Amino acid sequence: MMKQENSQIRKKWLFISLVFLTAVSISPGKYLLAEQKTVVDYRGKKVRIKKQVKRIATFPIPHPHIIVAVDGSAETIVGTHPMTKSAAKVSILGKIAPALLQAETGYLKGFNLNVEELVKVNPDVFFTDKVLHGMENLEKTGI
């Protein structure tokens, strides 16, 4: 039973890592993008990225840690889950990436996405590996 649980956890982290390796190939701050790039999201939908990604909002909790590990800072992270911000305040992550402590959190309440609040954060992209309540309106915003 324990081996099966560990295997499922490893598969989930592998999936999250692959999502972020794909995301990093199209994003963070210091890396230049072509004028436009098409990627396939976790739902299997083609998504066009039309400009250099400079502002990233995320969910769930581990995504910002991966962005910091790959990009070397949290300068591009403008929004994150409240628990990520809380954890960063009391961990080494807050010292390594103090910009994460300035990220907005008001667009997420548990697994509920408030699209109007996310629009106020003005991200270029929103990274998630979950379908959140409220996401059905996200596509209409251009994020």
N, C-alpha and C. Protein backbone atom coordinates (compact mmCIF):
# COMPACT_ATOMS: atom_id res chain seq x y z
N MET A 1 0.83 -1.19 0.00
CA MET A 1 0.00 0.00 0.00
C MET A 1 0.88 1.26 0.00
N MET A 2 1.91 1.28 0.85
CA MET A 2 2.79 2.45 0.96
C MET A 2 3.54 2.66 -0.35
N LYS A 3 3.98 1.56 -1.02
CA LYS A 3 4.69 1.70 -2.29
C LYS A 3 3.79 2.33 -3.34
N GLN A 4 2.52 1.94 -3.35
CA GLN A 4 1.58 2.49 -4.32
C GLN A 4 1.37 3.98 -4.08
N GLU A 5 1.26 4.40 -2.81
CA GLU A 5 1.11 5.81 -2.49
C GLU A 5 2.34 6.60 -2.90
N ASN A 6 3.54 6.04 -2.62
CA ASN A 6 4.78 6.71 -3.02
C ASN A 6 4.87 6.83 -4.53
N SER A 7 4.44 5.81 -5.23
CA SER A 7 4.45 5.84 -6.69
C SER A 7 3.53 6.92 -7.22
N GLN A 8 2.36 7.06 -6.61
CA GLN A 8 1.42 8.10 -7.03
C GLN A 8 1.97 9.48 -6.75
N ILE A 9 2.62 9.65 -5.62
CA ILE A 9 3.23 10.94 -5.29
C ILE A 9 4.33 11.27 -6.29
N ARG A 10 5.18 10.29 -6.60
CA ARG A 10 6.24 10.51 -7.59
C ARG A 10 5.67 10.88 -8.94
N LYS A 11 4.61 10.21 -9.36
CA LYS A 11 3.98 10.51 -10.64
C LYS A 11 3.43 11.93 -10.65
N LYS A 12 2.83 12.36 -9.55
CA LYS A 12 2.28 13.71 -9.47
C LYS A 12 3.41 14.74 -9.57
N TRP A 13 4.50 14.53 -8.84
CA TRP A 13 5.62 15.48 -8.91
C TRP A 13 6.28 15.47 -10.28
N LEU A 14 6.34 14.32 -10.92
CA LEU A 14 6.88 14.25 -12.27
C LEU A 14 6.01 15.06 -13.21
N PHE A 15 4.69 14.93 -13.07
CA PHE A 15 3.76 15.69 -13.90
C PHE A 15 3.95 17.20 -13.67
N ILE A 16 4.02 17.61 -12.40
CA ILE A 16 4.20 19.02 -12.08
C ILE A 16 5.53 19.52 -12.66
N SER A 17 6.57 18.72 -12.53
CA SER A 17 7.88 19.12 -13.07
C SER A 17 7.83 19.27 -14.58
N LEU A 18 7.15 18.36 -15.24
CA LEU A 18 7.05 18.45 -16.70
C LEU A 18 6.25 19.68 -17.12
N VAL A 19 5.20 19.99 -16.38
CA VAL A 19 4.43 21.19 -16.67
C VAL A 19 5.33 22.41 -16.56
N PHE A 20 6.15 22.45 -15.52
CA PHE A 20 7.00 23.62 -15.34
C PHE A 20 8.17 23.66 -16.30
N LEU A 21 8.70 22.53 -16.66
CA LEU A 21 9.75 22.57 -17.68
C LEU A 21 9.20 23.13 -18.98
N THR A 22 7.98 22.75 -19.31
CA THR A 22 7.31 23.31 -20.49
C THR A 22 7.10 24.80 -20.30
N ALA A 23 6.62 25.17 -19.12
CA ALA A 23 6.34 26.58 -18.85
C ALA A 23 7.60 27.42 -18.91
N VAL A 24 8.68 26.91 -18.35
CA VAL A 24 9.93 27.66 -18.34
C VAL A 24 10.45 27.84 -19.76
N SER A 25 10.19 26.89 -20.60
CA SER A 25 10.65 27.03 -21.98
C SER A 25 9.94 28.17 -22.69
N ILE A 26 8.81 28.62 -22.15
CA ILE A 26 8.09 29.74 -22.75
C ILE A 26 8.07 30.97 -21.88
N SER A 27 8.65 30.93 -20.66
CA SER A 27 8.38 32.05 -19.78
C SER A 27 9.56 32.75 -19.17
N PRO A 28 9.86 32.53 -17.93
CA PRO A 28 10.26 33.55 -17.00
C PRO A 28 11.14 34.67 -17.51
N GLY A 29 10.99 35.75 -16.75
CA GLY A 29 11.54 37.04 -16.99
C GLY A 29 12.75 37.18 -17.87
N LYS A 30 13.86 36.55 -17.53
CA LYS A 30 15.07 36.82 -18.27
C LYS A 30 15.15 36.08 -19.60
N TYR A 31 14.27 35.15 -19.86
CA TYR A 31 14.32 34.38 -21.08
C TYR A 31 13.44 35.02 -22.14
N LEU A 32 14.00 35.27 -23.30
CA LEU A 32 13.24 35.92 -24.37
C LEU A 32 12.38 34.92 -25.11
N LEU A 33 11.24 35.40 -25.55
CA LEU A 33 10.32 34.57 -26.32
C LEU A 33 10.30 35.02 -27.76
N ALA A 34 9.92 34.13 -28.62
CA ALA A 34 9.61 34.52 -29.99
C ALA A 34 8.35 35.38 -29.90
N GLU A 35 7.96 36.01 -31.00
CA GLU A 35 6.77 36.85 -30.96
C GLU A 35 5.54 36.09 -30.50
N GLN A 36 5.45 34.81 -30.89
CA GLN A 36 4.30 34.00 -30.51
C GLN A 36 4.72 32.54 -30.44
N LYS A 37 4.17 31.83 -29.48
CA LYS A 37 4.47 30.42 -29.32
C LYS A 37 3.19 29.70 -28.93
N THR A 38 3.00 28.48 -29.42
CA THR A 38 1.83 27.69 -29.07
C THR A 38 2.27 26.53 -28.20
N VAL A 39 1.57 26.34 -27.09
CA VAL A 39 1.82 25.21 -26.20
C VAL A 39 0.50 24.49 -25.97
N VAL A 40 0.58 23.28 -25.48
CA VAL A 40 -0.62 22.50 -25.16
C VAL A 40 -0.72 22.45 -23.64
N ASP A 41 -1.87 22.89 -23.10
CA ASP A 41 -2.03 22.91 -21.66
C ASP A 41 -2.45 21.54 -21.13
N TYR A 42 -2.65 21.43 -19.83
CA TYR A 42 -2.97 20.15 -19.20
C TYR A 42 -4.32 19.60 -19.63
N ARG A 43 -5.17 20.44 -20.21
CA ARG A 43 -6.47 19.98 -20.69
C ARG A 43 -6.39 19.47 -22.12
N GLY A 44 -5.20 19.61 -22.73
CA GLY A 44 -5.02 19.21 -24.12
C GLY A 44 -5.38 20.32 -25.10
N LYS A 45 -5.64 21.52 -24.60
CA LYS A 45 -6.00 22.65 -25.46
C LYS A 45 -4.74 23.40 -25.88
N LYS A 46 -4.73 23.86 -27.13
CA LYS A 46 -3.63 24.68 -27.61
C LYS A 46 -3.81 26.10 -27.09
N VAL A 47 -2.73 26.65 -26.56
CA VAL A 47 -2.75 27.99 -26.00
C VAL A 47 -1.64 28.79 -26.67
N ARG A 48 -1.97 29.98 -27.13
CA ARG A 48 -0.98 30.84 -27.77
C ARG A 48 -0.46 31.87 -26.78
N ILE A 49 0.84 31.96 -26.73
CA ILE A 49 1.49 32.98 -25.92
C ILE A 49 1.99 34.02 -26.91
N LYS A 50 1.50 35.25 -26.79
CA LYS A 50 1.76 36.26 -27.81
C LYS A 50 2.89 37.21 -27.48
N LYS A 51 3.36 37.21 -26.26
CA LYS A 51 4.40 38.16 -25.89
C LYS A 51 5.33 37.57 -24.85
N GLN A 52 6.37 38.30 -24.55
CA GLN A 52 7.28 37.85 -23.51
C GLN A 52 6.54 37.80 -22.19
N VAL A 53 6.66 36.71 -21.48
CA VAL A 53 5.97 36.55 -20.20
C VAL A 53 6.81 37.22 -19.11
N LYS A 54 6.23 38.23 -18.50
CA LYS A 54 6.93 38.96 -17.44
C LYS A 54 6.19 38.88 -16.11
N ARG A 55 4.90 38.48 -16.15
CA ARG A 55 4.08 38.44 -14.95
C ARG A 55 3.36 37.10 -14.87
N ILE A 56 3.64 36.33 -13.80
CA ILE A 56 3.09 34.98 -13.65
C ILE A 56 2.25 34.91 -12.37
N ALA A 57 1.05 34.36 -12.49
CA ALA A 57 0.23 34.02 -11.32
C ALA A 57 0.14 32.50 -11.30
N THR A 58 0.10 31.92 -10.11
CA THR A 58 0.17 30.46 -10.00
C THR A 58 -0.84 29.88 -9.02
N PHE A 59 -1.09 28.60 -9.20
CA PHE A 59 -1.75 27.71 -8.25
C PHE A 59 -1.40 26.31 -8.73
N PRO A 60 -1.03 25.38 -7.96
CA PRO A 60 -1.10 25.28 -6.51
C PRO A 60 0.18 25.75 -5.84
N ILE A 61 0.30 25.33 -4.61
CA ILE A 61 1.33 25.81 -3.71
C ILE A 61 2.76 25.60 -4.23
N PRO A 62 3.16 24.46 -4.77
CA PRO A 62 4.58 24.28 -5.10
C PRO A 62 5.08 25.02 -6.35
N HIS A 63 4.22 25.52 -7.20
CA HIS A 63 4.68 26.12 -8.45
C HIS A 63 5.70 27.24 -8.28
N PRO A 64 5.49 28.21 -7.39
CA PRO A 64 6.48 29.27 -7.26
C PRO A 64 7.87 28.77 -6.87
N HIS A 65 7.93 27.73 -6.06
CA HIS A 65 9.22 27.18 -5.65
C HIS A 65 9.99 26.69 -6.88
N ILE A 66 9.28 26.06 -7.80
CA ILE A 66 9.91 25.54 -9.01
C ILE A 66 10.37 26.69 -9.89
N ILE A 67 9.55 27.71 -10.03
CA ILE A 67 9.93 28.88 -10.85
C ILE A 67 11.19 29.52 -10.27
N VAL A 68 11.25 29.68 -8.96
CA VAL A 68 12.43 30.26 -8.32
C VAL A 68 13.65 29.37 -8.55
N ALA A 69 13.48 28.07 -8.44
CA ALA A 69 14.60 27.16 -8.64
C ALA A 69 15.15 27.25 -10.06
N VAL A 70 14.28 27.40 -11.02
CA VAL A 70 14.71 27.44 -12.43
C VAL A 70 15.18 28.83 -12.84
N ASP A 71 14.43 29.84 -12.44
CA ASP A 71 14.71 31.21 -12.89
C ASP A 71 15.71 31.94 -11.99
N GLY A 72 15.85 31.47 -10.76
CA GLY A 72 16.79 32.10 -9.85
C GLY A 72 16.20 33.25 -9.03
N SER A 73 14.95 33.59 -9.26
CA SER A 73 14.29 34.64 -8.48
C SER A 73 12.79 34.48 -8.60
N ALA A 74 12.09 35.36 -7.89
CA ALA A 74 10.63 35.36 -7.96
C ALA A 74 10.14 36.66 -8.60
N GLU A 75 11.00 37.33 -9.32
CA GLU A 75 10.67 38.62 -9.91
C GLU A 75 9.46 38.56 -10.83
N THR A 76 9.25 37.43 -11.50
CA THR A 76 8.13 37.31 -12.45
C THR A 76 6.84 36.86 -11.77
N ILE A 77 6.90 36.43 -10.53
CA ILE A 77 5.71 35.92 -9.84
C ILE A 77 4.95 37.08 -9.19
N VAL A 78 3.77 37.36 -9.74
CA VAL A 78 2.97 38.47 -9.21
C VAL A 78 1.77 37.98 -8.40
N GLY A 79 1.49 36.68 -8.46
CA GLY A 79 0.37 36.12 -7.72
C GLY A 79 0.64 34.68 -7.35
N THR A 80 0.20 34.31 -6.14
CA THR A 80 0.42 32.94 -5.68
C THR A 80 -0.64 32.57 -4.63
N HIS A 81 -0.65 31.33 -4.23
CA HIS A 81 -1.58 30.86 -3.21
C HIS A 81 -1.18 31.45 -1.85
N PRO A 82 -2.15 31.81 -1.01
CA PRO A 82 -1.83 32.38 0.31
C PRO A 82 -0.92 31.49 1.15
N MET A 83 -1.07 30.16 1.04
CA MET A 83 -0.22 29.26 1.82
C MET A 83 1.23 29.31 1.34
N THR A 84 1.45 29.54 0.06
CA THR A 84 2.81 29.66 -0.45
C THR A 84 3.48 30.89 0.17
N LYS A 85 2.76 31.99 0.18
CA LYS A 85 3.29 33.22 0.74
C LYS A 85 3.58 33.06 2.24
N SER A 86 2.68 32.42 2.96
CA SER A 86 2.88 32.17 4.39
C SER A 86 4.11 31.31 4.63
N ALA A 87 4.26 30.27 3.84
CA ALA A 87 5.42 29.38 3.99
C ALA A 87 6.71 30.11 3.67
N ALA A 88 6.68 30.96 2.65
CA ALA A 88 7.88 31.70 2.27
C ALA A 88 8.32 32.66 3.38
N LYS A 89 7.37 33.21 4.12
CA LYS A 89 7.69 34.15 5.20
C LYS A 89 8.52 33.51 6.30
N VAL A 90 8.32 32.22 6.53
CA VAL A 90 9.00 31.54 7.64
C VAL A 90 10.04 30.53 7.17
N SER A 91 10.42 30.59 5.89
CA SER A 91 11.39 29.62 5.38
C SER A 91 12.50 30.34 4.63
N ILE A 92 13.45 29.58 4.21
CA ILE A 92 14.58 30.11 3.44
C ILE A 92 14.12 30.69 2.10
N LEU A 93 13.00 30.21 1.58
CA LEU A 93 12.50 30.71 0.30
C LEU A 93 12.28 32.22 0.34
N GLY A 94 11.76 32.73 1.43
CA GLY A 94 11.55 34.16 1.56
C GLY A 94 12.84 34.96 1.53
N LYS A 95 13.92 34.35 1.99
CA LYS A 95 15.22 35.01 1.96
C LYS A 95 15.86 34.90 0.58
N ILE A 96 15.68 33.76 -0.07
CA ILE A 96 16.24 33.55 -1.41
C ILE A 96 15.48 34.37 -2.44
N ALA A 97 14.17 34.45 -2.29
CA ALA A 97 13.31 35.12 -3.27
C ALA A 97 12.35 36.07 -2.57
N PRO A 98 12.86 37.18 -2.04
CA PRO A 98 11.99 38.09 -1.29
C PRO A 98 10.86 38.69 -2.11
N ALA A 99 10.99 38.72 -3.43
CA ALA A 99 9.90 39.25 -4.27
C ALA A 99 8.63 38.42 -4.12
N LEU A 100 8.77 37.16 -3.77
CA LEU A 100 7.60 36.29 -3.57
C LEU A 100 6.72 36.81 -2.43
N LEU A 101 7.33 37.47 -1.48
CA LEU A 101 6.58 38.00 -0.33
C LEU A 101 5.67 39.17 -0.73
N GLN A 102 5.89 39.71 -1.93
CA GLN A 102 5.06 40.81 -2.43
C GLN A 102 3.93 40.32 -3.34
N ALA A 103 3.91 39.04 -3.65
CA ALA A 103 2.91 38.49 -4.58
C ALA A 103 1.51 38.63 -4.02
N GLU A 104 0.56 38.90 -4.90
CA GLU A 104 -0.85 38.99 -4.53
C GLU A 104 -1.42 37.60 -4.26
N THR A 105 -2.38 37.52 -3.37
CA THR A 105 -3.00 36.23 -3.04
C THR A 105 -4.53 36.28 -3.08
N GLY A 106 -5.11 37.45 -3.24
CA GLY A 106 -6.55 37.62 -3.11
C GLY A 106 -7.41 36.96 -4.17
N TYR A 107 -6.81 36.46 -5.24
CA TYR A 107 -7.60 35.83 -6.29
C TYR A 107 -7.89 34.36 -6.00
N LEU A 108 -7.32 33.82 -4.92
CA LEU A 108 -7.55 32.41 -4.57
C LEU A 108 -8.09 32.31 -3.15
N LYS A 109 -9.15 31.54 -3.02
CA LYS A 109 -9.69 31.19 -1.70
C LYS A 109 -9.85 29.68 -1.74
N GLY A 110 -8.90 28.95 -1.16
CA GLY A 110 -8.91 27.50 -1.24
C GLY A 110 -8.74 27.07 -2.69
N PHE A 111 -9.74 26.36 -3.22
CA PHE A 111 -9.72 25.93 -4.61
C PHE A 111 -10.65 26.76 -5.48
N ASN A 112 -11.02 27.93 -5.00
CA ASN A 112 -11.90 28.83 -5.75
C ASN A 112 -11.08 29.96 -6.35
N LEU A 113 -11.25 30.17 -7.64
CA LEU A 113 -10.56 31.22 -8.36
C LEU A 113 -11.51 32.39 -8.56
N ASN A 114 -11.11 33.57 -8.12
CA ASN A 114 -11.88 34.78 -8.34
C ASN A 114 -11.25 35.47 -9.55
N VAL A 115 -11.86 35.29 -10.71
CA VAL A 115 -11.30 35.78 -11.97
C VAL A 115 -11.16 37.30 -11.96
N GLU A 116 -12.13 38.00 -11.39
CA GLU A 116 -12.06 39.47 -11.34
C GLU A 116 -10.83 39.93 -10.57
N GLU A 117 -10.54 39.27 -9.46
CA GLU A 117 -9.35 39.62 -8.67
C GLU A 117 -8.07 39.24 -9.41
N LEU A 118 -8.08 38.12 -10.11
CA LEU A 118 -6.91 37.72 -10.90
C LEU A 118 -6.63 38.74 -11.99
N VAL A 119 -7.66 39.24 -12.64
CA VAL A 119 -7.48 40.25 -13.69
C VAL A 119 -6.80 41.50 -13.11
N LYS A 120 -7.14 41.86 -11.88
CA LYS A 120 -6.50 43.02 -11.23
C LYS A 120 -5.01 42.82 -11.03
N VAL A 121 -4.59 41.56 -10.85
CA VAL A 121 -3.16 41.24 -10.68
C VAL A 121 -2.42 41.44 -12.02
N ASN A 122 -3.15 41.34 -13.12
CA ASN A 122 -2.62 41.58 -14.46
C ASN A 122 -1.49 40.62 -14.87
N PRO A 123 -1.67 39.31 -14.68
CA PRO A 123 -0.62 38.38 -15.11
C PRO A 123 -0.66 38.16 -16.62
N ASP A 124 0.50 37.82 -17.18
CA ASP A 124 0.55 37.41 -18.58
C ASP A 124 0.04 35.98 -18.72
N VAL A 125 0.36 35.14 -17.72
CA VAL A 125 -0.07 33.74 -17.71
C VAL A 125 -0.50 33.35 -16.30
N PHE A 126 -1.33 32.31 -16.24
CA PHE A 126 -1.75 31.72 -14.97
C PHE A 126 -1.44 30.24 -15.05
N PHE A 127 -0.51 29.77 -14.23
CA PHE A 127 -0.12 28.37 -14.21
C PHE A 127 -0.90 27.61 -13.15
N THR A 128 -1.52 26.50 -13.56
CA THR A 128 -2.20 25.63 -12.62
C THR A 128 -2.20 24.22 -13.20
N ASP A 129 -2.35 23.25 -12.34
CA ASP A 129 -2.51 21.87 -12.82
C ASP A 129 -3.82 21.30 -12.31
N LYS A 130 -4.71 22.19 -11.91
CA LYS A 130 -6.01 21.78 -11.39
C LYS A 130 -7.11 22.61 -12.06
N VAL A 131 -8.28 22.03 -12.12
CA VAL A 131 -9.45 22.79 -12.56
C VAL A 131 -10.05 23.39 -11.31
N LEU A 132 -10.05 24.70 -11.24
CA LEU A 132 -10.55 25.41 -10.08
C LEU A 132 -11.96 25.93 -10.34
N HIS A 133 -12.76 26.01 -9.27
CA HIS A 133 -14.07 26.62 -9.40
C HIS A 133 -13.87 28.07 -9.82
N GLY A 134 -14.51 28.48 -10.89
CA GLY A 134 -14.37 29.84 -11.41
C GLY A 134 -13.51 29.94 -12.66
N MET A 135 -12.83 28.85 -13.02
CA MET A 135 -11.94 28.88 -14.18
C MET A 135 -12.66 29.01 -15.51
N GLU A 136 -13.93 28.66 -15.53
CA GLU A 136 -14.66 28.68 -16.80
C GLU A 136 -14.66 30.08 -17.43
N ASN A 137 -14.49 31.12 -16.64
CA ASN A 137 -14.46 32.48 -17.16
C ASN A 137 -13.06 33.00 -17.46
N LEU A 138 -12.06 32.23 -17.10
CA LEU A 138 -10.67 32.69 -17.25
C LEU A 138 -10.28 32.92 -18.71
N GLU A 139 -10.68 32.01 -19.58
CA GLU A 139 -10.29 32.11 -20.99
C GLU A 139 -10.76 33.41 -21.64
N LYS A 140 -11.89 33.91 -21.20
CA LYS A 140 -12.46 35.15 -21.76
C LYS A 140 -11.60 36.37 -21.45
N THR A 141 -10.74 36.28 -20.44
CA THR A 141 -9.95 37.44 -20.02
C THR A 141 -8.70 37.65 -20.87
N GLY A 142 -8.28 36.63 -21.60
CA GLY A 142 -7.05 36.73 -22.38
C GLY A 142 -5.81 36.33 -21.60
N ILE A 143 -5.99 35.91 -20.37
CA ILE A 143 -4.86 35.46 -19.55
C ILE A 143 -4.52 34.04 -19.95
